[in-house]
Amino acid sequence: MNANGYAGIRFLLRLSLEGAQFMKELLVRDTWPVRAQAELELTGIAPRLPVKIAFDPPLLHRLLAELCDESGLVSRSALVQFFSKEPARSG
């Protein structure tokens, strides 16, 4: 991993022949597999409300899977629409 100092990071990885063929196929199809992970930590903020926040990753996975087309792809517009909706409230 090389940080270039210009608000970006470049990752370098040697690919096997199969990996290179996979990358070529992605470029030809103009599609990319995506995996995202977000973590949040707030340090030094005192709780002001008796609030509990819960996150259910399997539920999010199921909801996102419903957006997939028959080839397993999700369009950008479908993702933007999904994350623009008001979240469900419980309790």
Short mmCIF file of N, CA, C and O in Angstrom, two decimals:
data_model
loop_
_atom_site.label_atom_id
_atom_site.label_comp_id
_atom_site.label_asym_id
_atom_site.label_seq_id
_atom_site.Cartn_x
_atom_site.Cartn_y
_atom_site.Cartn_z
N MET A 1 0.85 -1.17 0.00
CA MET A 1 0.00 0.00 0.00
C MET A 1 0.90 1.23 0.00
O MET A 1 1.76 1.37 0.84
N ASN A 2 0.66 2.11 -0.93
CA ASN A 2 1.43 3.33 -1.04
C ASN A 2 0.51 4.53 -0.95
O ASN A 2 -0.33 4.73 -1.81
N ALA A 3 0.64 5.33 0.08
CA ALA A 3 -0.13 6.57 0.16
C ALA A 3 0.62 7.62 -0.63
O ALA A 3 1.80 7.84 -0.42
N ASN A 4 -0.06 8.26 -1.58
CA ASN A 4 0.64 9.22 -2.43
C ASN A 4 0.60 10.64 -1.90
O ASN A 4 1.15 11.55 -2.51
N GLY A 5 -0.08 10.89 -0.78
CA GLY A 5 -0.11 12.23 -0.21
C GLY A 5 -1.11 13.16 -0.86
O GLY A 5 -1.20 14.32 -0.50
N TYR A 6 -1.85 12.70 -1.85
CA TYR A 6 -2.82 13.53 -2.55
C TYR A 6 -4.24 13.02 -2.32
O TYR A 6 -5.03 12.88 -3.23
N ALA A 7 -4.57 12.71 -1.07
CA ALA A 7 -5.90 12.25 -0.69
C ALA A 7 -6.28 10.96 -1.42
O ALA A 7 -7.41 10.75 -1.76
N GLY A 8 -5.31 10.13 -1.67
CA GLY A 8 -5.60 8.87 -2.32
C GLY A 8 -4.62 7.80 -1.89
O GLY A 8 -3.53 8.09 -1.44
N ILE A 9 -5.04 6.58 -2.02
CA ILE A 9 -4.17 5.45 -1.70
C ILE A 9 -4.23 4.48 -2.87
O ILE A 9 -5.28 4.24 -3.45
N ARG A 10 -3.09 3.95 -3.21
CA ARG A 10 -3.01 3.00 -4.31
C ARG A 10 -2.64 1.64 -3.74
O ARG A 10 -1.71 1.53 -2.94
N PHE A 11 -3.37 0.63 -4.12
CA PHE A 11 -3.09 -0.74 -3.70
C PHE A 11 -2.51 -1.49 -4.89
O PHE A 11 -3.05 -1.46 -5.98
N LEU A 12 -1.41 -2.17 -4.66
CA LEU A 12 -0.78 -2.95 -5.71
C LEU A 12 -0.86 -4.42 -5.35
O LEU A 12 -0.59 -4.81 -4.21
N LEU A 13 -1.22 -5.26 -6.32
CA LEU A 13 -1.38 -6.67 -6.07
C LEU A 13 -1.02 -7.44 -7.34
O LEU A 13 -1.52 -7.14 -8.42
N ARG A 14 -0.12 -8.40 -7.20
CA ARG A 14 0.21 -9.24 -8.34
C ARG A 14 -0.92 -10.24 -8.55
O ARG A 14 -1.39 -10.86 -7.60
N LEU A 15 -1.35 -10.39 -9.79
CA LEU A 15 -2.45 -11.28 -10.10
C LEU A 15 -1.95 -12.57 -10.73
O LEU A 15 -0.99 -12.57 -11.50
N SER A 16 -2.65 -13.65 -10.42
CA SER A 16 -2.40 -14.90 -11.12
C SER A 16 -3.00 -14.76 -12.52
O SER A 16 -3.71 -13.79 -12.83
N LEU A 17 -2.77 -15.73 -13.37
CA LEU A 17 -3.34 -15.71 -14.71
C LEU A 17 -4.87 -15.66 -14.62
O LEU A 17 -5.52 -14.89 -15.33
N GLU A 18 -5.43 -16.46 -13.71
CA GLU A 18 -6.89 -16.48 -13.55
C GLU A 18 -7.39 -15.12 -13.06
O GLU A 18 -8.43 -14.64 -13.50
N GLY A 19 -6.66 -14.51 -12.13
CA GLY A 19 -7.05 -13.20 -11.63
C GLY A 19 -7.00 -12.14 -12.72
O GLY A 19 -7.88 -11.28 -12.81
N ALA A 20 -5.96 -12.19 -13.56
CA ALA A 20 -5.85 -11.24 -14.66
C ALA A 20 -6.98 -11.45 -15.67
O ALA A 20 -7.56 -10.48 -16.18
N GLN A 21 -7.34 -12.70 -15.94
CA GLN A 21 -8.46 -12.97 -16.85
C GLN A 21 -9.77 -12.46 -16.26
O GLN A 21 -10.62 -11.93 -16.98
N PHE A 22 -9.94 -12.61 -14.96
CA PHE A 22 -11.13 -12.12 -14.29
C PHE A 22 -11.21 -10.60 -14.42
O PHE A 22 -12.27 -10.04 -14.72
N MET A 23 -10.09 -9.90 -14.16
CA MET A 23 -10.07 -8.45 -14.27
C MET A 23 -10.37 -8.00 -15.71
O MET A 23 -11.09 -7.03 -15.93
N LYS A 24 -9.84 -8.72 -16.68
CA LYS A 24 -10.12 -8.40 -18.09
C LYS A 24 -11.61 -8.51 -18.37
O LYS A 24 -12.19 -7.64 -19.01
N GLU A 25 -12.23 -9.57 -17.87
CA GLU A 25 -13.66 -9.77 -18.07
C GLU A 25 -14.47 -8.64 -17.44
O GLU A 25 -15.45 -8.16 -18.01
N LEU A 26 -14.05 -8.19 -16.26
CA LEU A 26 -14.74 -7.07 -15.61
C LEU A 26 -14.64 -5.80 -16.45
O LEU A 26 -15.61 -5.05 -16.59
N LEU A 27 -13.46 -5.55 -17.03
CA LEU A 27 -13.28 -4.37 -17.87
C LEU A 27 -14.12 -4.46 -19.13
O LEU A 27 -14.72 -3.48 -19.57
N VAL A 28 -14.17 -5.65 -19.72
CA VAL A 28 -14.95 -5.84 -20.94
C VAL A 28 -16.44 -5.63 -20.67
O VAL A 28 -17.15 -4.98 -21.43
N ARG A 29 -16.92 -6.16 -19.55
CA ARG A 29 -18.34 -6.04 -19.19
C ARG A 29 -18.69 -4.68 -18.59
O ARG A 29 -19.85 -4.34 -18.46
N ASP A 30 -17.67 -3.93 -18.16
CA ASP A 30 -17.86 -2.67 -17.45
C ASP A 30 -18.68 -2.87 -16.18
O ASP A 30 -19.61 -2.13 -15.88
N THR A 31 -18.35 -3.93 -15.44
CA THR A 31 -18.98 -4.20 -14.16
C THR A 31 -17.90 -4.46 -13.12
O THR A 31 -16.80 -4.89 -13.46
N TRP A 32 -18.22 -4.21 -11.87
CA TRP A 32 -17.25 -4.41 -10.79
C TRP A 32 -17.94 -5.01 -9.58
O TRP A 32 -18.97 -4.53 -9.15
N PRO A 33 -17.35 -6.06 -9.03
CA PRO A 33 -17.89 -6.58 -7.77
C PRO A 33 -17.54 -5.60 -6.65
O PRO A 33 -16.45 -5.04 -6.64
N VAL A 34 -18.45 -5.37 -5.76
CA VAL A 34 -18.22 -4.38 -4.72
C VAL A 34 -18.46 -5.01 -3.36
O VAL A 34 -19.43 -5.72 -3.15
N ARG A 35 -17.57 -4.73 -2.46
CA ARG A 35 -17.75 -5.10 -1.06
C ARG A 35 -17.42 -3.86 -0.26
O ARG A 35 -16.36 -3.28 -0.43
N ALA A 36 -18.31 -3.46 0.60
CA ALA A 36 -18.09 -2.25 1.38
C ALA A 36 -18.24 -2.57 2.86
O ALA A 36 -19.02 -3.42 3.24
N GLN A 37 -17.45 -1.89 3.63
CA GLN A 37 -17.52 -2.05 5.08
C GLN A 37 -17.36 -0.67 5.69
O GLN A 37 -16.49 0.09 5.29
N ALA A 38 -18.21 -0.35 6.63
CA ALA A 38 -18.12 0.94 7.30
C ALA A 38 -18.07 0.71 8.80
O ALA A 38 -18.80 -0.12 9.33
N GLU A 39 -17.19 1.43 9.46
CA GLU A 39 -17.10 1.37 10.92
C GLU A 39 -17.11 2.80 11.43
O GLU A 39 -16.56 3.70 10.81
N LEU A 40 -17.74 2.99 12.56
CA LEU A 40 -17.85 4.32 13.13
C LEU A 40 -17.52 4.26 14.60
O LEU A 40 -18.01 3.39 15.31
N GLU A 41 -16.69 5.16 15.02
CA GLU A 41 -16.36 5.25 16.44
C GLU A 41 -16.33 6.73 16.80
O GLU A 41 -15.66 7.52 16.15
N LEU A 42 -17.08 7.08 17.82
CA LEU A 42 -17.09 8.46 18.30
C LEU A 42 -16.45 8.49 19.66
O LEU A 42 -16.93 7.86 20.59
N THR A 43 -15.38 9.20 19.79
CA THR A 43 -14.65 9.27 21.05
C THR A 43 -14.95 10.58 21.75
O THR A 43 -14.93 11.63 21.13
N GLY A 44 -15.24 10.50 23.04
CA GLY A 44 -15.39 11.70 23.84
C GLY A 44 -16.73 12.39 23.75
O GLY A 44 -16.86 13.52 24.17
N ILE A 45 -17.74 11.73 23.17
CA ILE A 45 -19.06 12.34 23.11
C ILE A 45 -19.92 11.74 24.20
O ILE A 45 -20.17 10.54 24.21
N ALA A 46 -20.38 12.57 25.12
CA ALA A 46 -21.19 12.10 26.23
C ALA A 46 -22.61 11.82 25.73
O ALA A 46 -23.15 12.60 24.94
N PRO A 47 -23.21 10.72 26.18
CA PRO A 47 -24.59 10.44 25.78
C PRO A 47 -25.54 11.49 26.35
O PRO A 47 -25.44 11.86 27.52
N ARG A 48 -26.41 12.01 25.52
CA ARG A 48 -27.35 13.03 25.95
C ARG A 48 -28.78 12.52 25.94
O ARG A 48 -29.65 13.08 26.57
N LEU A 49 -29.03 11.46 25.22
CA LEU A 49 -30.37 10.88 25.13
C LEU A 49 -30.29 9.39 25.42
O LEU A 49 -29.32 8.74 25.07
N PRO A 50 -31.33 8.83 26.03
CA PRO A 50 -31.35 7.38 26.26
C PRO A 50 -31.72 6.65 24.97
O PRO A 50 -32.84 6.16 24.80
N VAL A 51 -30.79 6.61 24.02
CA VAL A 51 -31.05 6.05 22.70
C VAL A 51 -30.18 4.83 22.49
O VAL A 51 -29.01 4.81 22.87
N LYS A 52 -30.76 3.83 21.89
CA LYS A 52 -30.01 2.63 21.52
C LYS A 52 -30.10 2.46 20.02
O LYS A 52 -31.19 2.53 19.45
N ILE A 53 -28.97 2.27 19.38
CA ILE A 53 -28.93 2.09 17.93
C ILE A 53 -28.56 0.64 17.65
O ILE A 53 -27.61 0.11 18.22
N ALA A 54 -29.32 0.01 16.77
CA ALA A 54 -29.06 -1.38 16.40
C ALA A 54 -28.87 -1.47 14.89
O ALA A 54 -29.51 -0.74 14.13
N PHE A 55 -28.00 -2.35 14.48
CA PHE A 55 -27.74 -2.57 13.06
C PHE A 55 -27.74 -4.07 12.82
O PHE A 55 -27.09 -4.82 13.53
N ASP A 56 -28.49 -4.49 11.83
CA ASP A 56 -28.64 -5.91 11.52
C ASP A 56 -28.05 -6.19 10.13
O ASP A 56 -28.75 -6.06 9.12
N PRO A 57 -26.75 -6.53 10.04
CA PRO A 57 -26.12 -6.77 8.73
C PRO A 57 -26.84 -7.82 7.88
O PRO A 57 -27.00 -7.61 6.67
N PRO A 58 -27.29 -8.97 8.45
CA PRO A 58 -28.01 -9.93 7.59
C PRO A 58 -29.28 -9.35 6.97
O PRO A 58 -29.60 -9.64 5.81
N LEU A 59 -29.99 -8.50 7.71
CA LEU A 59 -31.19 -7.86 7.15
C LEU A 59 -30.81 -6.95 5.99
O LEU A 59 -31.45 -6.97 4.93
N LEU A 60 -29.77 -6.14 6.17
CA LEU A 60 -29.31 -5.27 5.09
C LEU A 60 -28.93 -6.10 3.87
O LEU A 60 -29.27 -5.76 2.74
N HIS A 61 -28.25 -7.20 4.08
CA HIS A 61 -27.84 -8.07 2.98
C HIS A 61 -29.07 -8.59 2.23
O HIS A 61 -29.10 -8.59 1.00
N ARG A 62 -30.09 -9.03 2.96
CA ARG A 62 -31.31 -9.53 2.32
C ARG A 62 -32.01 -8.43 1.53
O ARG A 62 -32.47 -8.66 0.40
N LEU A 63 -32.10 -7.24 2.10
CA LEU A 63 -32.75 -6.14 1.41
C LEU A 63 -32.01 -5.74 0.14
O LEU A 63 -32.61 -5.46 -0.89
N LEU A 64 -30.68 -5.71 0.22
CA LEU A 64 -29.88 -5.38 -0.97
C LEU A 64 -29.97 -6.48 -2.02
O LEU A 64 -29.97 -6.21 -3.22
N ALA A 65 -30.06 -7.74 -1.58
CA ALA A 65 -30.17 -8.86 -2.52
C ALA A 65 -31.46 -8.75 -3.33
O ALA A 65 -31.49 -9.17 -4.50
N GLU A 66 -32.49 -8.17 -2.75
CA GLU A 66 -33.75 -8.00 -3.47
C GLU A 66 -33.62 -7.01 -4.63
O GLU A 66 -34.43 -7.03 -5.56
N LEU A 67 -32.60 -6.17 -4.60
CA LEU A 67 -32.39 -5.19 -5.66
C LEU A 67 -31.66 -5.78 -6.87
O LEU A 67 -31.63 -5.16 -7.93
N CYS A 68 -31.09 -6.97 -6.71
CA CYS A 68 -30.28 -7.57 -7.77
C CYS A 68 -31.14 -8.00 -8.95
O CYS A 68 -32.26 -8.48 -8.77
N ASP A 69 -30.59 -7.86 -10.14
CA ASP A 69 -31.26 -8.41 -11.31
C ASP A 69 -30.90 -9.88 -11.45
O ASP A 69 -30.24 -10.45 -10.58
N GLU A 70 -31.34 -10.51 -12.54
CA GLU A 70 -31.12 -11.95 -12.70
C GLU A 70 -29.65 -12.34 -12.77
O GLU A 70 -29.29 -13.47 -12.47
N SER A 71 -28.77 -11.39 -13.12
CA SER A 71 -27.34 -11.71 -13.17
C SER A 71 -26.62 -11.35 -11.86
O SER A 71 -25.42 -11.49 -11.76
N GLY A 72 -27.39 -10.87 -10.86
CA GLY A 72 -26.80 -10.55 -9.57
C GLY A 72 -26.24 -9.15 -9.46
O GLY A 72 -25.55 -8.82 -8.50
N LEU A 73 -26.55 -8.28 -10.43
CA LEU A 73 -26.04 -6.92 -10.43
C LEU A 73 -27.09 -5.95 -9.89
O LEU A 73 -28.29 -6.17 -10.04
N VAL A 74 -26.62 -4.86 -9.28
CA VAL A 74 -27.49 -3.81 -8.78
C VAL A 74 -27.08 -2.51 -9.45
O VAL A 74 -25.89 -2.16 -9.48
N SER A 75 -28.04 -1.77 -9.96
CA SER A 75 -27.72 -0.50 -10.62
C SER A 75 -27.42 0.57 -9.58
O SER A 75 -27.87 0.50 -8.43
N ARG A 76 -26.67 1.56 -10.00
CA ARG A 76 -26.34 2.67 -9.11
C ARG A 76 -27.61 3.39 -8.67
O ARG A 76 -27.77 3.74 -7.50
N SER A 77 -28.51 3.61 -9.61
CA SER A 77 -29.75 4.33 -9.27
C SER A 77 -30.56 3.56 -8.23
O SER A 77 -31.17 4.17 -7.34
N ALA A 78 -30.58 2.23 -8.31
CA ALA A 78 -31.31 1.43 -7.31
C ALA A 78 -30.67 1.57 -5.93
O ALA A 78 -31.37 1.67 -4.92
N LEU A 79 -29.33 1.61 -5.89
CA LEU A 79 -28.65 1.79 -4.60
C LEU A 79 -28.91 3.17 -4.01
O LEU A 79 -29.18 3.31 -2.82
N VAL A 80 -28.85 4.20 -4.86
CA VAL A 80 -29.10 5.56 -4.38
C VAL A 80 -30.52 5.66 -3.86
O VAL A 80 -30.76 6.22 -2.78
N GLN A 81 -31.49 5.11 -4.58
CA GLN A 81 -32.88 5.15 -4.14
C GLN A 81 -33.05 4.39 -2.82
O GLN A 81 -33.73 4.86 -1.91
N PHE A 82 -32.41 3.22 -2.71
CA PHE A 82 -32.52 2.41 -1.50
C PHE A 82 -32.01 3.17 -0.28
O PHE A 82 -32.67 3.23 0.75
N PHE A 83 -30.83 3.78 -0.39
CA PHE A 83 -30.23 4.46 0.75
C PHE A 83 -30.80 5.87 0.97
O PHE A 83 -30.51 6.50 1.98
N SER A 84 -31.64 6.36 0.04
CA SER A 84 -32.28 7.65 0.22
C SER A 84 -33.57 7.55 1.01
O SER A 84 -34.07 8.56 1.50
N LYS A 85 -34.11 6.34 1.14
CA LYS A 85 -35.36 6.17 1.87
C LYS A 85 -35.16 6.36 3.38
O LYS A 85 -34.07 6.11 3.90
N GLU A 86 -36.20 6.79 4.03
CA GLU A 86 -36.19 6.94 5.48
C GLU A 86 -36.03 5.55 6.11
O GLU A 86 -36.72 4.62 5.71
N PRO A 87 -35.11 5.38 7.05
CA PRO A 87 -34.93 4.05 7.66
C PRO A 87 -36.14 3.64 8.49
O PRO A 87 -36.85 4.49 9.03
N ALA A 88 -36.37 2.33 8.56
CA ALA A 88 -37.46 1.80 9.37
C ALA A 88 -37.15 2.00 10.84
O ALA A 88 -36.00 1.91 11.26
N ARG A 89 -38.16 2.25 11.60
CA ARG A 89 -37.98 2.44 13.05
C ARG A 89 -38.63 1.30 13.77
O ARG A 89 -39.67 0.80 13.37
N SER A 90 -38.02 0.88 14.86
CA SER A 90 -38.61 -0.18 15.68
C SER A 90 -38.70 0.27 17.12
O SER A 90 -37.97 1.16 17.56
N GLY A 91 -39.59 -0.40 17.87
CA GLY A 91 -39.69 -0.17 19.30
C GLY A 91 -40.19 1.16 19.59
O GLY A 91 -40.33 1.75 20.50
#
